Coordinates of N, CA and C in Angstrom, one line a residue:
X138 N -9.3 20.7 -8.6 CA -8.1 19.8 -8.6 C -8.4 18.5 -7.9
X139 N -8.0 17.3 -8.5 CA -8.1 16.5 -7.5 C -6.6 15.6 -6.9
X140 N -7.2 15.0 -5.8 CA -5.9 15.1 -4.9 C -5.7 13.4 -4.6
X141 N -4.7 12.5 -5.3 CA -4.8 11.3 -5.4 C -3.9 10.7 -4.2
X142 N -3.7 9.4 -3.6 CA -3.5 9.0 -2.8 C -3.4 7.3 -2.8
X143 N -1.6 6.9 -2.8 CA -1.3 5.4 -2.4 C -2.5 5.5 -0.5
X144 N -2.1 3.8 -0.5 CA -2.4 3.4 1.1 C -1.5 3.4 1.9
X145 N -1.0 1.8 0.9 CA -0.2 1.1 2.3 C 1.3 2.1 2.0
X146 N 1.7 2.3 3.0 CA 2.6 3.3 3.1 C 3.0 4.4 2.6
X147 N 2.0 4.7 2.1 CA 1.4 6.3 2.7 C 0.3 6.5 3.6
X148 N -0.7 6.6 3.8 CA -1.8 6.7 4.5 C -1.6 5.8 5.8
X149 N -1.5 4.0 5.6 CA -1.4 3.4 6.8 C -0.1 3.0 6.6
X150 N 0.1 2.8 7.7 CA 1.6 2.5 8.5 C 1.5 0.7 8.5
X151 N 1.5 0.3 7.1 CA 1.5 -1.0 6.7 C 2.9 -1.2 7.3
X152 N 3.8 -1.0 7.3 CA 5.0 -1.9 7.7 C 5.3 -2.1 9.2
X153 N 4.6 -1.2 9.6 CA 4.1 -1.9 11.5 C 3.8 -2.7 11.3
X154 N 2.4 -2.4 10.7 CA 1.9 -3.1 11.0 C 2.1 -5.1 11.0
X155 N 2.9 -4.9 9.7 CA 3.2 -5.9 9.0 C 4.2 -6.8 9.8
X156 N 5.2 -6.0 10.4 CA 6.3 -6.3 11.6 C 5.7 -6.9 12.7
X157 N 5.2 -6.6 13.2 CA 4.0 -6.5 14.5 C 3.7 -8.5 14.4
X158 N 3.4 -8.3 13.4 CA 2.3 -9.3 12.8 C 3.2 -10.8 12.5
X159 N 4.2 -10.2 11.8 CA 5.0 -11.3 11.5 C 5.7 -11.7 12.2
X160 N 6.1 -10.9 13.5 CA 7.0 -11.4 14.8 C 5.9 -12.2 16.1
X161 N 4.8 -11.8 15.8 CA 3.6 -12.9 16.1 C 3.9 -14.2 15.9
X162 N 3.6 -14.4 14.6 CA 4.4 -15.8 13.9 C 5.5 -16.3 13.8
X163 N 6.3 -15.6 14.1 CA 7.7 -16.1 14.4 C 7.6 -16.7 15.5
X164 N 7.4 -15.9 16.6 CA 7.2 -16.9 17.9 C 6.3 -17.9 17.9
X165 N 5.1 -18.0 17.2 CA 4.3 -18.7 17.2 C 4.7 -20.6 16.4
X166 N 5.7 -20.6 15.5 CA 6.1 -21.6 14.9 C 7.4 -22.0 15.1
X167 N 7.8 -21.6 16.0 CA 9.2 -21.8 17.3 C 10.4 -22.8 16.0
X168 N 10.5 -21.5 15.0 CA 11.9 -21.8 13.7 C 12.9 -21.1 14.6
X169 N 14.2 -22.0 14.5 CA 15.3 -21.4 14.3 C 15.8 -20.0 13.9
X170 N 15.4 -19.9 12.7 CA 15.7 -18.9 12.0 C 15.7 -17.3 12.7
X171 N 16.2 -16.5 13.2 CA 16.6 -15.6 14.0 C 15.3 -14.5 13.5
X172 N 15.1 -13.7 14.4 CA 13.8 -12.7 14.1 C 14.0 -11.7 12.8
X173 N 15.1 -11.2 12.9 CA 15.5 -10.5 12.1 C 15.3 -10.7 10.7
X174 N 16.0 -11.7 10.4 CA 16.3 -12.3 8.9 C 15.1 -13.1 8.7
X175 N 14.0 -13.6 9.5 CA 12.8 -13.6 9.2 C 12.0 -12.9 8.7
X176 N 12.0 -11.9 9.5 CA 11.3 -10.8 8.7 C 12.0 -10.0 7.9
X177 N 12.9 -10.2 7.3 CA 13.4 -9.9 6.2 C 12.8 -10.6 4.8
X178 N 12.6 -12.4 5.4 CA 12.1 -13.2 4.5 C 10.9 -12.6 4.3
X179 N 10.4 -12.7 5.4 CA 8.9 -12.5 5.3 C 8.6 -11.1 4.3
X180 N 9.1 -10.5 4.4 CA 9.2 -9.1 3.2 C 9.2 -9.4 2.0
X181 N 10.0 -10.1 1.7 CA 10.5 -10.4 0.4 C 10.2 -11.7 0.2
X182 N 9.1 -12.3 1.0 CA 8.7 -13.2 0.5 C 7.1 -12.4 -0.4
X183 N 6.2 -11.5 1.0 CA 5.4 -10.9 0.3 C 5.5 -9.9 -0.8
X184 N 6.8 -9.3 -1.1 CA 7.1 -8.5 -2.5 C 6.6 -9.9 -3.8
X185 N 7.4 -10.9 -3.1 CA 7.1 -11.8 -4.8 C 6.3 -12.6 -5.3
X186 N 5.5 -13.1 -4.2 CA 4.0 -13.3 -4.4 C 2.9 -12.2 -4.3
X187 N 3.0 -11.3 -3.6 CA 2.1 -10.4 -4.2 C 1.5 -9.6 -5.5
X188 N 3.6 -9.5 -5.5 CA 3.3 -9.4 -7.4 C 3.0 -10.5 -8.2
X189 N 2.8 -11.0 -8.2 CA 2.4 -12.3 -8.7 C 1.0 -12.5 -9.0
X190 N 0.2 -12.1 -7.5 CA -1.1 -12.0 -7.8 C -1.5 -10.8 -8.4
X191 N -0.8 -9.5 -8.2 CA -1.0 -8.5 -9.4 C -0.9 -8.9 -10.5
X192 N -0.3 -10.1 -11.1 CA 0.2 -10.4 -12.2 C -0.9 -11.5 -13.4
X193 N -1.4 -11.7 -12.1 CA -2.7 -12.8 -12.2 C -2.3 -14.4 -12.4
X194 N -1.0 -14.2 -11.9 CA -0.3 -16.0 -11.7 C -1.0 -16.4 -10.5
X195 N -1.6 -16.1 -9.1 CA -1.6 -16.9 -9.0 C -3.2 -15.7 -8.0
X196 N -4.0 -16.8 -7.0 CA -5.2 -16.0 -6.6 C -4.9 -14.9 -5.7
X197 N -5.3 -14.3 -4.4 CA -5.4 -13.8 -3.7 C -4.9 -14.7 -2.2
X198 N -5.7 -15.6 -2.2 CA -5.5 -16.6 -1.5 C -4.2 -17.7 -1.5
X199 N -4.0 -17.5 -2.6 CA -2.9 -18.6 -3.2 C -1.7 -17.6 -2.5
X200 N -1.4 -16.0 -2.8 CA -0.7 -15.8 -2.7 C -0.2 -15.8 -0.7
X201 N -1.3 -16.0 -0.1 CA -1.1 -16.0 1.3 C -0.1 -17.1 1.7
X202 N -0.7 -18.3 0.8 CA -0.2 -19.5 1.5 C 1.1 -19.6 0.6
X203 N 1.2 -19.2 -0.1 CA 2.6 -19.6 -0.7 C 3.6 -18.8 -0.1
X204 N 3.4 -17.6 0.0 CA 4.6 -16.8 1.8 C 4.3 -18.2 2.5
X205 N 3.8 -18.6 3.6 CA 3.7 -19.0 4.5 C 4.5 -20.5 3.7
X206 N 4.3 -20.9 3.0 CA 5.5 -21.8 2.7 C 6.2 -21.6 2.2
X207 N 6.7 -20.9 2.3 CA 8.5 -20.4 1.1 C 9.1 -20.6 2.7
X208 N 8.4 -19.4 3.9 CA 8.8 -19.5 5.0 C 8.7 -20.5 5.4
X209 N 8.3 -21.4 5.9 CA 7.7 -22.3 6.9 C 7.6 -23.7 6.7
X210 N 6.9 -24.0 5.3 CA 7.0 -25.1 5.2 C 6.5 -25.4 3.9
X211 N 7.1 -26.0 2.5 CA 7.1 -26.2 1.4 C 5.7 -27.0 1.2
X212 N 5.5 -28.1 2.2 CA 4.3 -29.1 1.8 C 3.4 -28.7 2.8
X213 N 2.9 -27.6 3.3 CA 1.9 -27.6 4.0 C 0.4 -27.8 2.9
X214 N -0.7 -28.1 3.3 CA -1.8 -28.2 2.6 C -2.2 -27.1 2.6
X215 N -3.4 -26.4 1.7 CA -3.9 -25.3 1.9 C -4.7 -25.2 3.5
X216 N -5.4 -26.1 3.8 CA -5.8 -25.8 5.1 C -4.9 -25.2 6.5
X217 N -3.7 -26.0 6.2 CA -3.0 -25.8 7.1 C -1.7 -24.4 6.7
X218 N -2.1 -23.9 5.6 CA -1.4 -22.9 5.7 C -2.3 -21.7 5.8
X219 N -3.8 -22.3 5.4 CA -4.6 -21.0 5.7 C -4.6 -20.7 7.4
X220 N -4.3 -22.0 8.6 CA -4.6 -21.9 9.8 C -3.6 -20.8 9.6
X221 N -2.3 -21.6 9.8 CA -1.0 -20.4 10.2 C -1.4 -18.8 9.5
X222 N -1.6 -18.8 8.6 CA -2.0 -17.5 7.9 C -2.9 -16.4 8.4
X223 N -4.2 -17.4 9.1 CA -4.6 -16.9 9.9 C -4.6 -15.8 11.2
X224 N -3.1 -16.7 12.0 CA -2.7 -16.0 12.8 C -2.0 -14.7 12.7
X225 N -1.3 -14.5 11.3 CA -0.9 -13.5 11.0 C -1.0 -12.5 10.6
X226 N -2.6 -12.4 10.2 CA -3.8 -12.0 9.4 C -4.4 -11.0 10.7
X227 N -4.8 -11.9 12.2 CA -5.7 -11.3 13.0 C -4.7 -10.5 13.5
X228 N -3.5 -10.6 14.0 CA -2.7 -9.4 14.5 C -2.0 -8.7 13.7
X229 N -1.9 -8.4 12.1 CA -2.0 -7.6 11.1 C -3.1 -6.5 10.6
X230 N -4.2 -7.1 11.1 CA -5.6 -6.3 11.3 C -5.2 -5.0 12.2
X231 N -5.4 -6.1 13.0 CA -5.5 -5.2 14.4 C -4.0 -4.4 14.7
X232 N -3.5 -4.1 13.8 CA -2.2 -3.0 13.9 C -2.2 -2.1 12.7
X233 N -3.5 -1.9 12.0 CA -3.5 -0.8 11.0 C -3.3 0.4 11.8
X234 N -3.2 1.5 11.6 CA -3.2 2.7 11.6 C -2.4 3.6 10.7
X235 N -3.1 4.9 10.9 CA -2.6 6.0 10.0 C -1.4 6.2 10.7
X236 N -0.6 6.5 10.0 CA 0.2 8.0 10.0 C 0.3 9.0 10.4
X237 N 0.8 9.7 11.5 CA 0.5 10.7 12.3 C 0.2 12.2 11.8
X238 N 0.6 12.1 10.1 CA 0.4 13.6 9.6 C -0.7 13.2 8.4
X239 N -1.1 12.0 8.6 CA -2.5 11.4 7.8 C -3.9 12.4 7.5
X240 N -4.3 12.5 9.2 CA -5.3 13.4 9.1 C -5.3 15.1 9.5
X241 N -4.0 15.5 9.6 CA -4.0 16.7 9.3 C -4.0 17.4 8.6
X242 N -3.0 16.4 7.4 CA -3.1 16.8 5.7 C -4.3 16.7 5.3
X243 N -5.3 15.3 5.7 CA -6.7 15.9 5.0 C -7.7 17.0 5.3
X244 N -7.2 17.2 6.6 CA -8.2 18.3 7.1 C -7.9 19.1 6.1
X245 N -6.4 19.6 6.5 CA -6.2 20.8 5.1 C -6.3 21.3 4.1
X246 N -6.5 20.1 3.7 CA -6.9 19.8 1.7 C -8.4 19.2 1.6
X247 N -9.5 19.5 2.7 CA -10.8 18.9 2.7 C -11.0 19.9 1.5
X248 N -11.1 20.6 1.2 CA -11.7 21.6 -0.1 C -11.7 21.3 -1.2
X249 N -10.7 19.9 -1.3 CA -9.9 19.8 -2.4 C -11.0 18.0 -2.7
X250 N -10.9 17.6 -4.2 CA -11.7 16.4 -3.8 C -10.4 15.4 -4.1
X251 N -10.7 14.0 -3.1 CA -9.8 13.0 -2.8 C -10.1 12.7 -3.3
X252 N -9.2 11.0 -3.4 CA -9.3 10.0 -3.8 C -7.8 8.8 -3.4
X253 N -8.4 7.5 -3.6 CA -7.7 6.6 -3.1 C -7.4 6.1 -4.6
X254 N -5.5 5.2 -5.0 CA -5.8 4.4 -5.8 C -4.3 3.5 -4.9
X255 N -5.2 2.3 -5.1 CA -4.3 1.1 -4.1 C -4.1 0.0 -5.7
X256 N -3.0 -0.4 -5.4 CA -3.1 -2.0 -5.5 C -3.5 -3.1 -4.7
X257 N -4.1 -4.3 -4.8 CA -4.8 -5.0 -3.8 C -5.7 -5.8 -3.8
X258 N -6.2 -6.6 -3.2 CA -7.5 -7.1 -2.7 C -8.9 -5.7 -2.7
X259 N -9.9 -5.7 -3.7 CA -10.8 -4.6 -2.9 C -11.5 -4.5 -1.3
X260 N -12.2 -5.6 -1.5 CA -12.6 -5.4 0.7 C -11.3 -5.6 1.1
X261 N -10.1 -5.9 1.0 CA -9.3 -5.8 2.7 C -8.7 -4.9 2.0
X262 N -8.3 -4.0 1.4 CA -8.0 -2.0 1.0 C -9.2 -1.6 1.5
X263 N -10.3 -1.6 1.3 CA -11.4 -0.9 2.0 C -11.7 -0.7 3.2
X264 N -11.1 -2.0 4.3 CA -11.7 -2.4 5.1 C -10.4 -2.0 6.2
X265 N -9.1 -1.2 5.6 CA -8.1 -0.9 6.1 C -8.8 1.2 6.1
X266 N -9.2 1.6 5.2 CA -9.7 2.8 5.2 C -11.0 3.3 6.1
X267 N -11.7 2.0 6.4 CA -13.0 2.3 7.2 C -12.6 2.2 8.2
X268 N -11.6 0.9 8.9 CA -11.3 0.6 10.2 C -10.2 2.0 10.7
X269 N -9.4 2.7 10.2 CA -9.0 3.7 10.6 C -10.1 5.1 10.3
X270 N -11.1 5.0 10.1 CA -12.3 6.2 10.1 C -12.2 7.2 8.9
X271 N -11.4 6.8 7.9 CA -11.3 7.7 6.7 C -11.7 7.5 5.4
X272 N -12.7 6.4 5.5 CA -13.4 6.0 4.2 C -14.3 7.3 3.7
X273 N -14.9 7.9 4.6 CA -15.5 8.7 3.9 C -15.1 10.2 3.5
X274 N -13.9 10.1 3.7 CA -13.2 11.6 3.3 C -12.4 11.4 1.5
X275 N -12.8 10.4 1.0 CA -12.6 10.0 -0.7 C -13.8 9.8 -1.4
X276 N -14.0 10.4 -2.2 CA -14.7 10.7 -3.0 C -14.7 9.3 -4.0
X277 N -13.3 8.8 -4.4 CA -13.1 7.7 -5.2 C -12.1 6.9 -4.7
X278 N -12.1 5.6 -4.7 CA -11.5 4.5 -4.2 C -11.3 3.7 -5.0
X279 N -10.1 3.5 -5.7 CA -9.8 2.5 -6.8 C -9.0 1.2 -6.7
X280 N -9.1 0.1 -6.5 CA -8.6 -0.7 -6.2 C -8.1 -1.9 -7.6
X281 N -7.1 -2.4 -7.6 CA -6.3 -2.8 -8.5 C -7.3 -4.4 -8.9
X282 N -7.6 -5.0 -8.2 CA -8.4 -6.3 -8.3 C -10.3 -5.9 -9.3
X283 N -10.3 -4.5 -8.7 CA -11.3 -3.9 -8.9 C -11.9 -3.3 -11.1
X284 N -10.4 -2.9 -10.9 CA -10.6 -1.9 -12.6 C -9.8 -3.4 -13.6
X285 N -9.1 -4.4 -12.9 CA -8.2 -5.3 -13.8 C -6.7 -4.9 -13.8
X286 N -6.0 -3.8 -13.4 CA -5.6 -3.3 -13.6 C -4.7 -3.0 -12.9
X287 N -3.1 -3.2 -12.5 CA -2.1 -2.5 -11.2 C -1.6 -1.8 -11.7
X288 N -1.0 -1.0 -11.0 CA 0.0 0.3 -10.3 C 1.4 -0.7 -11.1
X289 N 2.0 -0.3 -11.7 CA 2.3 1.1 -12.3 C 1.6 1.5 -13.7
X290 N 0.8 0.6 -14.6 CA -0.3 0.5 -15.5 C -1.1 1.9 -15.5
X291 N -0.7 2.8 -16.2 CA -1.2 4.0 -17.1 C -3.0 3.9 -16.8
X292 N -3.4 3.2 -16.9 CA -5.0 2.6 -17.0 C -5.5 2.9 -15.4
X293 N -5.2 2.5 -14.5 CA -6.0 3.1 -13.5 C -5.4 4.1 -12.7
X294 N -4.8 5.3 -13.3 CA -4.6 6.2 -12.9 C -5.4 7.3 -13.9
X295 N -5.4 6.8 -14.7 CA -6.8 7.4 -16.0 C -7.8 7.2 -15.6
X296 N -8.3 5.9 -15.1 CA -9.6 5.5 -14.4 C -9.9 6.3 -13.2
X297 N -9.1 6.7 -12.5 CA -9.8 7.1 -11.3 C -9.9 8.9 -11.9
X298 N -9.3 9.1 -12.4 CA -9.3 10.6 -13.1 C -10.8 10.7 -13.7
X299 N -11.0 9.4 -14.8 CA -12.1 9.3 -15.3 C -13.4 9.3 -14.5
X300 N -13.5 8.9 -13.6 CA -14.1 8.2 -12.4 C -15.5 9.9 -11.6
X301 N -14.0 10.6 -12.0 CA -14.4 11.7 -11.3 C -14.5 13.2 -12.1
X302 N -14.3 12.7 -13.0 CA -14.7 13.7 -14.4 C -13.7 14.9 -14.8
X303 N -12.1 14.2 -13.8 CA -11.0 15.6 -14.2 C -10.1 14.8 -15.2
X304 N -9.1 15.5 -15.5 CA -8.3 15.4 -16.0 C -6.7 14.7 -15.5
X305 N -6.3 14.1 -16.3 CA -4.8 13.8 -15.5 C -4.1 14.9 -15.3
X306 N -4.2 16.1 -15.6 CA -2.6 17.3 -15.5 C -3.6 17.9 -14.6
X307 N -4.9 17.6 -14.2 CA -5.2 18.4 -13.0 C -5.5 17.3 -11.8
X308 N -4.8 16.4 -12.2 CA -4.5 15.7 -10.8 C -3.4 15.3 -10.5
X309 N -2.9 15.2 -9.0 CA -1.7 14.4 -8.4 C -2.0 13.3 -7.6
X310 N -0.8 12.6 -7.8 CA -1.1 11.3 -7.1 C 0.3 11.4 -6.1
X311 N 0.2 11.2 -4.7 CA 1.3 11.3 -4.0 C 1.2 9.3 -3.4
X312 N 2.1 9.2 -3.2 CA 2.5 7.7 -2.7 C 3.8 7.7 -2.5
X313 N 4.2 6.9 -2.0 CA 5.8 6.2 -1.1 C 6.5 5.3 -2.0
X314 N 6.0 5.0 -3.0 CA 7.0 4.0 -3.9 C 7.4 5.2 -5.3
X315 N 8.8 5.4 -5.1 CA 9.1 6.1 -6.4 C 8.9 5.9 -7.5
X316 N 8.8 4.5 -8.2 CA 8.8 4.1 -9.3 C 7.3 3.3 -9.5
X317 N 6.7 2.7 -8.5 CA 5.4 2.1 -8.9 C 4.2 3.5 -8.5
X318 N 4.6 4.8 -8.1 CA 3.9 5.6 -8.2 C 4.3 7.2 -8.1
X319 N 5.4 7.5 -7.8 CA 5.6 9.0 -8.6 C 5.7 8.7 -9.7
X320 N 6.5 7.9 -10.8 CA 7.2 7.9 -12.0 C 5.9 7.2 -12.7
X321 N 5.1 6.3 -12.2 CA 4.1 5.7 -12.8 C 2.7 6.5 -13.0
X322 N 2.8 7.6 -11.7 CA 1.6 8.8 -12.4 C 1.9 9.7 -13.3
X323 N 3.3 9.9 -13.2 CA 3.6 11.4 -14.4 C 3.4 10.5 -15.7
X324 N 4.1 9.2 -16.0 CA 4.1 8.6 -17.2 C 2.5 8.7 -17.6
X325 N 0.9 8.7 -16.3 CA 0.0 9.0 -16.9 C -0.5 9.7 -17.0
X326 N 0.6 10.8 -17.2 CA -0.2 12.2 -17.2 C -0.7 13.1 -16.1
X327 N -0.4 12.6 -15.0 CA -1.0 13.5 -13.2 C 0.8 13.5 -13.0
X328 N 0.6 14.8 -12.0 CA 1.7 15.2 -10.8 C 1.8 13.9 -10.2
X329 N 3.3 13.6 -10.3 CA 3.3 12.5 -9.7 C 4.6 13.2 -8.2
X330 N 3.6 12.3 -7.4 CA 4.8 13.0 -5.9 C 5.2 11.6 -5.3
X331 N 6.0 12.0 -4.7 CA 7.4 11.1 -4.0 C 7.1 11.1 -2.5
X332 N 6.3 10.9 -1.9 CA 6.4 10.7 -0.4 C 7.5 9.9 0.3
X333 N 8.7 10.9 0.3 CA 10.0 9.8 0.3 C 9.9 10.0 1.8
X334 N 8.9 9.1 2.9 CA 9.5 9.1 4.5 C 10.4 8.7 5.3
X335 N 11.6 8.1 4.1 CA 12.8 7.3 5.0 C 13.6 8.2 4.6
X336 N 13.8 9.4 3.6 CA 14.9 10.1 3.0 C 16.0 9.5 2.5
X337 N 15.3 9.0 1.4 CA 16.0 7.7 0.6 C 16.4 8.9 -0.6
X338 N 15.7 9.6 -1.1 CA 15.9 10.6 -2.5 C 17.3 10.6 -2.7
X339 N 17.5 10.8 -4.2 CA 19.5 11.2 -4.6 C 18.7 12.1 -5.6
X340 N 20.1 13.0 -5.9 CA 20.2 13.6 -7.2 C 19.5 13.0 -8.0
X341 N 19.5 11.6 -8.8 CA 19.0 10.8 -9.4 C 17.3 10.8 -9.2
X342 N 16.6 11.3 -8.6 CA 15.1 11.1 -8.0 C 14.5 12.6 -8.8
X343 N 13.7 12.8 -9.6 CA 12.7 14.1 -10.3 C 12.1 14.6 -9.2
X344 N 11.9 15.3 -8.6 CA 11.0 16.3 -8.0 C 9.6 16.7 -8.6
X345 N 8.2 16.6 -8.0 CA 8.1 17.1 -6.4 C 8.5 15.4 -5.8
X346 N 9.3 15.7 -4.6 CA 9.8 15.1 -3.6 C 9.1 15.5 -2.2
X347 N 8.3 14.6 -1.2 CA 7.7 15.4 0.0 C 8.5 14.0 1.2
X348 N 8.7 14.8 2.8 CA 9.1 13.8 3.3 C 8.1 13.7 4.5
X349 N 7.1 14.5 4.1 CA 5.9 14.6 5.1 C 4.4 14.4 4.4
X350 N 3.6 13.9 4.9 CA 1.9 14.6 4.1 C 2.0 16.0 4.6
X351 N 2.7 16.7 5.6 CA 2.6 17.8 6.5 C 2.7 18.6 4.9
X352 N 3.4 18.5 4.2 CA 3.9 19.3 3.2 C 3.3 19.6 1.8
X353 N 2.0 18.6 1.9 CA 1.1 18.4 1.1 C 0.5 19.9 0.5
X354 N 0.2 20.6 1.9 CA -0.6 21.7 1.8 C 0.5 23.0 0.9
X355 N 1.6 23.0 1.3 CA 2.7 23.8 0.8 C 2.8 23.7 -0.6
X356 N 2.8 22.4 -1.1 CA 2.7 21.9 -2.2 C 1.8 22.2 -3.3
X357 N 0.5 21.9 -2.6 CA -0.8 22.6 -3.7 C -0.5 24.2 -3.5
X358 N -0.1 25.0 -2.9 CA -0.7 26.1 -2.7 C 0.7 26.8 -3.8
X359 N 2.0 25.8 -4.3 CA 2.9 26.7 -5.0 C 2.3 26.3 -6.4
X360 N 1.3 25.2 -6.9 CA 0.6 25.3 -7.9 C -0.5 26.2 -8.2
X361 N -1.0 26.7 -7.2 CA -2.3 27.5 -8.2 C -2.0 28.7 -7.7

């Protein structure tokens, strides 16, 4: 069986980290604009350029600087929004970490072969799995920049299946977004799980539902 896996929020604790980071820059460009509802912007500023660059409107880089001006300032030049960007970048880094039930779950399920599928940049997804010490416990690492291909797209959830010579109904993919990855692995044919960590689920939500990785293990063992 193999055993599939989102990153950012599942595995790393991207939204620390992301908070951390952005309230960096808040103080650092001394806006008005109250902390809160900044980084509210700041969220939803990266929800709609990021999709975007999944979309291929606009680059990787493009999409940095265009947050940093929706926020901040409409006419910055690229240099001067890659500076600012910068700063938000270096204490974004340096606030990755796992998830506290991260590597227990994999200890558990070491028998079992992994794998990673992200949407993203390939080296800064990679370089978020090395720098927390768990690159080498995946067998396969699929990254959305990498196959052409995003989450929720049928095609690289086949790919990484393909990758590794199983099948989709003998793999699961667990991740934290309902719809860009439980509902978008079962549509490709893998167990698709729900890592719901805020206990957001309703009636409305298909099952399997987990609100832990802790539960991971419970999970495989009522399949086979």
């Amino acid at each position: 069986m193999l055993i599939l896996f989102d990153l950012d929020g599942t595995l790393l604790d991207h939204e620390a980290a992301e908070r951390s980071a952005a309230t960096l820059l808040h103080g650092r460009i001394n806006t008005p604009t109250p902390l809160d509802e900044f980084l509210a912007q700041w969220d939803a500023a990266l929800e709609h350029h990021f999709a975007r660059f999944l979309a291929g409107e606009v680059s990787y880089q493009g999409q940095r600087r265009e947050r940093v001006r929706e926020l901040i300032d409409a006419s910055l030049s690229d240099g001067d929004a890659d500076r600012l960007f910068a700063h938000y970048l270096t204490a974004y880094e340096a606030g990755w970490s796992l998830f506290s039930d991260v590597l227990p779950c994999l200890d558990a399920i070491g028998n079992y072969r992994l794998g990673v599928i992200s949407n993203g940049q390939g080296d800064h997804q990679r370089r978020k799995l090395a720098q927390t010490g768990i690159v080498d416990r995946f067998e396969c690492v699929l990254i959305s920049e990498d196959c052409g291909c995003a989450k929720p797209d049928s095609t690289i959830f086949r790919s990484a299946c393909s990758l590794l010579g199983e099948s989709p109904e003998s793999s699961i993919y667990i991740g934290d977004r309902y719809d860009l990855d439980a509902q978008a692995a079962r549509t490709a044919g893998l167990r698709g799980v729900w890592l719901d960590r805020k206990g957001r689920a309703t009636a409305e939500h298909t099952p399997p539902i987990i609100d832990s990785l802790n539960r991971v293990r419970g999970l495989l063992a009522d399949t086979e």
